[in-house]
């Protein structure tokens, strides 16, 4: 057996191993790319969700301000004691929810509906939280002005 035949025999012996190695390397590369694509898609989904939440927060603040100016003040003035009835409170909540939903873009609305178990309940809670924050903020401003220390 001369060196050419020995080299050829060695090549035939190594070829299946090299082929298996290349197949594994290709599989690894494909798996790596799939994972990379998933992470990019997850990052994009997260960015979309964060953007939708930011839009929802802005819409909730705008809703609370609009409803307060348009409806609550007028209704309170209509009553001697300045208190709203249960029916008026429910009507205000429904109007606030409708206003909130109308301010959201279709894309944000779809993202939030698919991300939150009960979108309507979540939105109503968000609006009430923003109303509470607004009231506390106003009360804190009055407290800060009346107590300079």
mmCIF file with all atom_site columns, C-alpha atoms in Angstrom:
data_model
loop_
_atom_site.group_PDB
_atom_site.id
_atom_site.type_symbol
_atom_site.label_atom_id
_atom_site.label_alt_id
_atom_site.label_comp_id
_atom_site.label_asym_id
_atom_site.label_entity_id
_atom_site.label_seq_id
_atom_site.pdbx_PDB_ins_code
_atom_site.Cartn_x
_atom_site.Cartn_y
_atom_site.Cartn_z
_atom_site.occupancy
_atom_site.B_iso_or_equiv
_atom_site.pdbx_formal_charge
_atom_site.auth_seq_id
_atom_site.auth_comp_id
_atom_site.auth_asym_id
_atom_site.auth_atom_id
_atom_site.pdbx_PDB_model_num
ATOM 1   C CA . UNK A 1 1   ? 0.000   0.000  0.000  1.00 0.00 ? 1   UNK A CA 1
ATOM 2   C CA . UNK A 1 2   ? 1.502   3.306  -1.021 1.00 0.00 ? 2   UNK A CA 1
ATOM 3   C CA . UNK A 1 3   ? 0.932   6.674  0.591  1.00 0.00 ? 3   UNK A CA 1
ATOM 4   C CA . UNK A 1 4   ? -1.817  7.660  -1.914 1.00 0.00 ? 4   UNK A CA 1
ATOM 5   C CA . UNK A 1 5   ? -3.890  4.610  -1.077 1.00 0.00 ? 5   UNK A CA 1
ATOM 6   C CA . UNK A 1 6   ? -3.295  5.174  2.640  1.00 0.00 ? 6   UNK A CA 1
ATOM 7   C CA . UNK A 1 7   ? -4.388  8.785  2.334  1.00 0.00 ? 7   UNK A CA 1
ATOM 8   C CA . UNK A 1 8   ? -7.448  7.754  0.345  1.00 0.00 ? 8   UNK A CA 1
ATOM 9   C CA . UNK A 1 9   ? -8.374  5.128  2.954  1.00 0.00 ? 9   UNK A CA 1
ATOM 10  C CA . UNK A 1 10  ? -7.922  7.697  5.693  1.00 0.00 ? 10  UNK A CA 1
ATOM 11  C CA . UNK A 1 11  ? -10.135 10.163 3.798  1.00 0.00 ? 11  UNK A CA 1
ATOM 12  C CA . UNK A 1 12  ? -12.839 7.502  3.392  1.00 0.00 ? 12  UNK A CA 1
ATOM 13  C CA . UNK A 1 13  ? -12.648 6.780  7.107  1.00 0.00 ? 13  UNK A CA 1
ATOM 14  C CA . UNK A 1 14  ? -12.789 10.448 8.135  1.00 0.00 ? 14  UNK A CA 1
ATOM 15  C CA . UNK A 1 15  ? -15.442 11.498 5.613  1.00 0.00 ? 15  UNK A CA 1
ATOM 16  C CA . UNK A 1 16  ? -18.457 10.085 7.539  1.00 0.00 ? 16  UNK A CA 1
ATOM 17  C CA . UNK A 1 17  ? -17.161 11.632 10.768 1.00 0.00 ? 17  UNK A CA 1
ATOM 18  C CA . UNK A 1 18  ? -16.623 14.958 9.040  1.00 0.00 ? 18  UNK A CA 1
ATOM 19  C CA . UNK A 1 19  ? -20.091 14.742 7.478  1.00 0.00 ? 19  UNK A CA 1
ATOM 20  C CA . UNK A 1 20  ? -21.690 14.025 10.861 1.00 0.00 ? 20  UNK A CA 1
ATOM 21  C CA . UNK A 1 21  ? -19.758 16.925 12.371 1.00 0.00 ? 21  UNK A CA 1
ATOM 22  C CA . UNK A 1 22  ? -20.958 19.276 9.626  1.00 0.00 ? 22  UNK A CA 1
ATOM 23  C CA . UNK A 1 23  ? -24.568 18.117 10.068 1.00 0.00 ? 23  UNK A CA 1
ATOM 24  C CA . UNK A 1 24  ? -24.327 18.804 13.825 1.00 0.00 ? 24  UNK A CA 1
ATOM 25  C CA . UNK A 1 25  ? -22.718 22.160 13.157 1.00 0.00 ? 25  UNK A CA 1
ATOM 26  C CA . UNK A 1 26  ? -25.537 23.101 10.775 1.00 0.00 ? 26  UNK A CA 1
ATOM 27  C CA . UNK A 1 27  ? -28.153 21.970 13.328 1.00 0.00 ? 27  UNK A CA 1
ATOM 28  C CA . UNK A 1 28  ? -26.447 24.022 16.004 1.00 0.00 ? 28  UNK A CA 1
ATOM 29  C CA . UNK A 1 29  ? -26.396 27.043 13.700 1.00 0.00 ? 29  UNK A CA 1
ATOM 30  C CA . UNK A 1 30  ? -30.098 26.652 12.891 1.00 0.00 ? 30  UNK A CA 1
ATOM 31  C CA . UNK A 1 31  ? -31.002 26.264 16.587 1.00 0.00 ? 31  UNK A CA 1
ATOM 32  C CA . UNK A 1 32  ? -28.900 29.310 17.434 1.00 0.00 ? 32  UNK A CA 1
ATOM 33  C CA . UNK A 1 33  ? -30.624 31.389 14.752 1.00 0.00 ? 33  UNK A CA 1
ATOM 34  C CA . UNK A 1 34  ? -34.085 30.234 15.874 1.00 0.00 ? 34  UNK A CA 1
ATOM 35  C CA . UNK A 1 35  ? -33.295 31.210 19.469 1.00 0.00 ? 35  UNK A CA 1
ATOM 36  C CA . UNK A 1 36  ? -31.932 34.545 18.322 1.00 0.00 ? 36  UNK A CA 1
ATOM 37  C CA . UNK A 1 37  ? -35.091 35.205 16.282 1.00 0.00 ? 37  UNK A CA 1
ATOM 38  C CA . UNK A 1 38  ? -37.282 34.270 19.273 1.00 0.00 ? 38  UNK A CA 1
ATOM 39  C CA . UNK A 1 39  ? -35.375 36.641 21.555 1.00 0.00 ? 39  UNK A CA 1
ATOM 40  C CA . UNK A 1 40  ? -35.723 39.444 19.016 1.00 0.00 ? 40  UNK A CA 1
ATOM 41  C CA . UNK A 1 41  ? -39.449 38.704 18.679 1.00 0.00 ? 41  UNK A CA 1
ATOM 42  C CA . UNK A 1 42  ? -39.782 38.655 22.489 1.00 0.00 ? 42  UNK A CA 1
ATOM 43  C CA . UNK A 1 43  ? -37.954 41.972 22.752 1.00 0.00 ? 43  UNK A CA 1
ATOM 44  C CA . UNK A 1 44  ? -40.191 43.463 20.071 1.00 0.00 ? 44  UNK A CA 1
ATOM 45  C CA . UNK A 1 45  ? -43.290 42.112 21.824 1.00 0.00 ? 45  UNK A CA 1
ATOM 46  C CA . UNK A 1 46  ? -42.075 43.566 25.112 1.00 0.00 ? 46  UNK A CA 1
ATOM 47  C CA . UNK A 1 47  ? -41.441 46.941 23.490 1.00 0.00 ? 47  UNK A CA 1
ATOM 48  C CA . UNK A 1 48  ? -44.921 46.871 21.939 1.00 0.00 ? 48  UNK A CA 1
ATOM 49  C CA . UNK A 1 49  ? -46.482 45.978 25.301 1.00 0.00 ? 49  UNK A CA 1
ATOM 50  C CA . UNK A 1 50  ? -44.570 48.740 27.092 1.00 0.00 ? 50  UNK A CA 1
ATOM 51  C CA . UNK A 1 51  ? -45.655 51.214 24.447 1.00 0.00 ? 51  UNK A CA 1
ATOM 52  C CA . UNK A 1 52  ? -49.297 50.098 24.782 1.00 0.00 ? 52  UNK A CA 1
ATOM 53  C CA . UNK A 1 53  ? -49.098 50.423 28.584 1.00 0.00 ? 53  UNK A CA 1
ATOM 54  C CA . UNK A 1 54  ? -47.621 53.903 28.253 1.00 0.00 ? 54  UNK A CA 1
ATOM 55  C CA . UNK A 1 55  ? -50.428 54.878 25.893 1.00 0.00 ? 55  UNK A CA 1
ATOM 56  C CA . UNK A 1 56  ? -52.987 53.404 28.318 1.00 0.00 ? 56  UNK A CA 1
ATOM 57  C CA . UNK A 1 57  ? -51.568 55.403 31.211 1.00 0.00 ? 57  UNK A CA 1
ATOM 58  C CA . UNK A 1 58  ? -51.738 58.625 29.206 1.00 0.00 ? 58  UNK A CA 1
ATOM 59  C CA . UNK A 1 59  ? -55.283 57.796 28.085 1.00 0.00 ? 59  UNK A CA 1
ATOM 60  C CA . UNK A 1 60  ? -56.323 57.100 31.690 1.00 0.00 ? 60  UNK A CA 1
ATOM 61  C CA . UNK A 1 61  ? -54.954 60.433 32.922 1.00 0.00 ? 61  UNK A CA 1
ATOM 62  C CA . UNK A 1 62  ? -56.608 62.272 30.031 1.00 0.00 ? 62  UNK A CA 1
ATOM 63  C CA . UNK A 1 63  ? -59.883 60.438 30.707 1.00 0.00 ? 63  UNK A CA 1
ATOM 64  C CA . UNK A 1 64  ? -59.888 61.340 34.398 1.00 0.00 ? 64  UNK A CA 1
ATOM 65  C CA . UNK A 1 65  ? -59.158 64.985 33.617 1.00 0.00 ? 65  UNK A CA 1
ATOM 66  C CA . UNK A 1 66  ? -61.802 65.162 30.882 1.00 0.00 ? 66  UNK A CA 1
ATOM 67  C CA . UNK A 1 67  ? -64.524 63.443 32.911 1.00 0.00 ? 67  UNK A CA 1
ATOM 68  C CA . UNK A 1 68  ? -63.739 65.602 35.935 1.00 0.00 ? 68  UNK A CA 1
ATOM 69  C CA . UNK A 1 69  ? -64.043 68.786 33.892 1.00 0.00 ? 69  UNK A CA 1
ATOM 70  C CA . UNK A 1 70  ? -66.995 67.761 31.736 1.00 0.00 ? 70  UNK A CA 1
ATOM 71  C CA . UNK A 1 71  ? -69.212 65.778 34.030 1.00 0.00 ? 71  UNK A CA 1
ATOM 72  C CA . UNK A 1 72  ? -68.371 65.419 37.696 1.00 0.00 ? 72  UNK A CA 1
ATOM 73  C CA . UNK A 1 73  ? -68.161 69.112 38.507 1.00 0.00 ? 73  UNK A CA 1
ATOM 74  C CA . UNK A 1 74  ? -71.486 69.817 36.755 1.00 0.00 ? 74  UNK A CA 1
ATOM 75  C CA . UNK A 1 75  ? -73.228 66.935 38.518 1.00 0.00 ? 75  UNK A CA 1
ATOM 76  C CA . UNK A 1 76  ? -71.883 67.929 41.919 1.00 0.00 ? 76  UNK A CA 1
ATOM 77  C CA . UNK A 1 77  ? -73.076 71.498 41.443 1.00 0.00 ? 77  UNK A CA 1
ATOM 78  C CA . UNK A 1 78  ? -76.545 70.189 40.647 1.00 0.00 ? 78  UNK A CA 1
ATOM 79  C CA . UNK A 1 79  ? -76.835 68.751 44.170 1.00 0.00 ? 79  UNK A CA 1
ATOM 80  C CA . UNK A 1 80  ? -77.055 70.877 47.305 1.00 0.00 ? 80  UNK A CA 1
ATOM 81  C CA . UNK A 1 81  ? -74.757 68.585 49.273 1.00 0.00 ? 81  UNK A CA 1
ATOM 82  C CA . UNK A 1 82  ? -72.340 68.254 46.327 1.00 0.00 ? 82  UNK A CA 1
ATOM 83  C CA . UNK A 1 83  ? -72.539 64.452 46.472 1.00 0.00 ? 83  UNK A CA 1
ATOM 84  C CA . UNK A 1 84  ? -73.238 62.170 43.553 1.00 0.00 ? 84  UNK A CA 1
ATOM 85  C CA . UNK A 1 85  ? -75.885 59.448 43.581 1.00 0.00 ? 85  UNK A CA 1
ATOM 86  C CA . UNK A 1 86  ? -74.953 55.798 42.994 1.00 0.00 ? 86  UNK A CA 1
ATOM 87  C CA . UNK A 1 87  ? -76.550 55.957 39.531 1.00 0.00 ? 87  UNK A CA 1
ATOM 88  C CA . UNK A 1 88  ? -74.506 59.032 38.644 1.00 0.00 ? 88  UNK A CA 1
ATOM 89  C CA . UNK A 1 89  ? -71.316 57.358 39.846 1.00 0.00 ? 89  UNK A CA 1
ATOM 90  C CA . UNK A 1 90  ? -72.030 54.285 37.704 1.00 0.00 ? 90  UNK A CA 1
ATOM 91  C CA . UNK A 1 91  ? -72.832 56.488 34.704 1.00 0.00 ? 91  UNK A CA 1
ATOM 92  C CA . UNK A 1 92  ? -69.554 58.366 35.196 1.00 0.00 ? 92  UNK A CA 1
ATOM 93  C CA . UNK A 1 93  ? -67.608 55.090 35.400 1.00 0.00 ? 93  UNK A CA 1
ATOM 94  C CA . UNK A 1 94  ? -69.174 53.818 32.180 1.00 0.00 ? 94  UNK A CA 1
ATOM 95  C CA . UNK A 1 95  ? -68.522 57.124 30.414 1.00 0.00 ? 95  UNK A CA 1
ATOM 96  C CA . UNK A 1 96  ? -64.920 57.103 31.674 1.00 0.00 ? 96  UNK A CA 1
ATOM 97  C CA . UNK A 1 97  ? -64.400 53.563 30.380 1.00 0.00 ? 97  UNK A CA 1
ATOM 98  C CA . UNK A 1 98  ? -65.855 54.455 26.972 1.00 0.00 ? 98  UNK A CA 1
ATOM 99  C CA . UNK A 1 99  ? -63.690 57.587 26.806 1.00 0.00 ? 99  UNK A CA 1
ATOM 100 C CA . UNK A 1 100 ? -60.599 55.607 27.781 1.00 0.00 ? 100 UNK A CA 1
ATOM 101 C CA . UNK A 1 101 ? -61.192 52.917 25.157 1.00 0.00 ? 101 UNK A CA 1
ATOM 102 C CA . UNK A 1 102 ? -61.870 55.516 22.465 1.00 0.00 ? 102 UNK A CA 1
ATOM 103 C CA . UNK A 1 103 ? -58.507 57.177 23.169 1.00 0.00 ? 103 UNK A CA 1
ATOM 104 C CA . UNK A 1 104 ? -56.483 54.001 22.665 1.00 0.00 ? 104 UNK A CA 1
ATOM 105 C CA . UNK A 1 105 ? -55.121 53.192 19.234 1.00 0.00 ? 105 UNK A CA 1
ATOM 106 C CA . UNK A 1 106 ? -56.406 49.973 17.679 1.00 0.00 ? 106 UNK A CA 1
ATOM 107 C CA . UNK A 1 107 ? -52.947 48.402 17.927 1.00 0.00 ? 107 UNK A CA 1
ATOM 108 C CA . UNK A 1 108 ? -52.541 49.201 21.618 1.00 0.00 ? 108 UNK A CA 1
ATOM 109 C CA . UNK A 1 109 ? -56.059 48.007 22.319 1.00 0.00 ? 109 UNK A CA 1
ATOM 110 C CA . UNK A 1 110 ? -55.319 44.653 20.627 1.00 0.00 ? 110 UNK A CA 1
ATOM 111 C CA . UNK A 1 111 ? -52.044 44.237 22.507 1.00 0.00 ? 111 UNK A CA 1
ATOM 112 C CA . UNK A 1 112 ? -53.649 45.016 25.860 1.00 0.00 ? 112 UNK A CA 1
ATOM 113 C CA . UNK A 1 113 ? -56.695 42.814 25.261 1.00 0.00 ? 113 UNK A CA 1
ATOM 114 C CA . UNK A 1 114 ? -54.410 39.882 24.412 1.00 0.00 ? 114 UNK A CA 1
ATOM 115 C CA . UNK A 1 115 ? -52.070 40.590 27.351 1.00 0.00 ? 115 UNK A CA 1
ATOM 116 C CA . UNK A 1 116 ? -54.571 41.187 30.157 1.00 0.00 ? 116 UNK A CA 1
ATOM 117 C CA . UNK A 1 117 ? -56.982 38.540 31.446 1.00 0.00 ? 117 UNK A CA 1
ATOM 118 C CA . UNK A 1 118 ? -59.975 40.894 31.763 1.00 0.00 ? 118 UNK A CA 1
ATOM 119 C CA . UNK A 1 119 ? -59.305 44.076 29.814 1.00 0.00 ? 119 UNK A CA 1
ATOM 120 C CA . UNK A 1 120 ? -62.452 45.930 30.887 1.00 0.00 ? 120 UNK A CA 1
ATOM 121 C CA . UNK A 1 121 ? -61.831 45.273 34.582 1.00 0.00 ? 121 UNK A CA 1
ATOM 122 C CA . UNK A 1 122 ? -58.157 46.182 34.228 1.00 0.00 ? 122 UNK A CA 1
ATOM 123 C CA . UNK A 1 123 ? -59.007 49.434 32.418 1.00 0.00 ? 123 UNK A CA 1
ATOM 124 C CA . UNK A 1 124 ? -61.604 50.436 35.003 1.00 0.00 ? 124 UNK A CA 1
ATOM 125 C CA . UNK A 1 125 ? -59.132 49.751 37.806 1.00 0.00 ? 125 UNK A CA 1
ATOM 126 C CA . UNK A 1 126 ? -56.479 51.809 36.018 1.00 0.00 ? 126 UNK A CA 1
ATOM 127 C CA . UNK A 1 127 ? -58.889 54.732 35.624 1.00 0.00 ? 127 UNK A CA 1
ATOM 128 C CA . UNK A 1 128 ? -59.864 54.577 39.295 1.00 0.00 ? 128 UNK A CA 1
ATOM 129 C CA . UNK A 1 129 ? -56.204 54.412 40.301 1.00 0.00 ? 129 UNK A CA 1
ATOM 130 C CA . UNK A 1 130 ? -55.444 57.503 38.233 1.00 0.00 ? 130 UNK A CA 1
ATOM 131 C CA . UNK A 1 131 ? -58.441 59.264 39.784 1.00 0.00 ? 131 UNK A CA 1
ATOM 132 C CA . UNK A 1 132 ? -57.168 58.360 43.256 1.00 0.00 ? 132 UNK A CA 1
ATOM 133 C CA . UNK A 1 133 ? -53.677 59.569 42.370 1.00 0.00 ? 133 UNK A CA 1
ATOM 134 C CA . UNK A 1 134 ? -55.114 62.829 41.058 1.00 0.00 ? 134 UNK A CA 1
ATOM 135 C CA . UNK A 1 135 ? -57.122 63.332 44.266 1.00 0.00 ? 135 UNK A CA 1
ATOM 136 C CA . UNK A 1 136 ? -54.116 62.529 46.461 1.00 0.00 ? 136 UNK A CA 1
ATOM 137 C CA . UNK A 1 137 ? -51.977 64.850 44.377 1.00 0.00 ? 137 UNK A CA 1
ATOM 138 C CA . UNK A 1 138 ? -54.471 67.687 44.817 1.00 0.00 ? 138 UNK A CA 1
ATOM 139 C CA . UNK A 1 139 ? -54.823 66.966 48.528 1.00 0.00 ? 139 UNK A CA 1
ATOM 140 C CA . UNK A 1 140 ? -51.046 66.859 48.888 1.00 0.00 ? 140 UNK A CA 1
ATOM 141 C CA . UNK A 1 141 ? -50.680 70.190 47.063 1.00 0.00 ? 141 UNK A CA 1
ATOM 142 C CA . UNK A 1 142 ? -53.253 71.794 49.384 1.00 0.00 ? 142 UNK A CA 1
ATOM 143 C CA . UNK A 1 143 ? -51.515 70.225 52.388 1.00 0.00 ? 143 UNK A CA 1
ATOM 144 C CA . UNK A 1 144 ? -48.119 71.433 51.194 1.00 0.00 ? 144 UNK A CA 1
ATOM 145 C CA . UNK A 1 145 ? -49.427 74.965 50.660 1.00 0.00 ? 145 UNK A CA 1
ATOM 146 C CA . UNK A 1 146 ? -51.113 75.096 54.053 1.00 0.00 ? 146 UNK A CA 1
ATOM 147 C CA . UNK A 1 147 ? -48.133 73.634 55.893 1.00 0.00 ? 147 UNK A CA 1
ATOM 148 C CA . UNK A 1 148 ? -44.953 75.450 54.840 1.00 0.00 ? 148 UNK A CA 1
ATOM 149 C CA . UNK A 1 149 ? -42.786 73.405 57.235 1.00 0.00 ? 149 UNK A CA 1
#
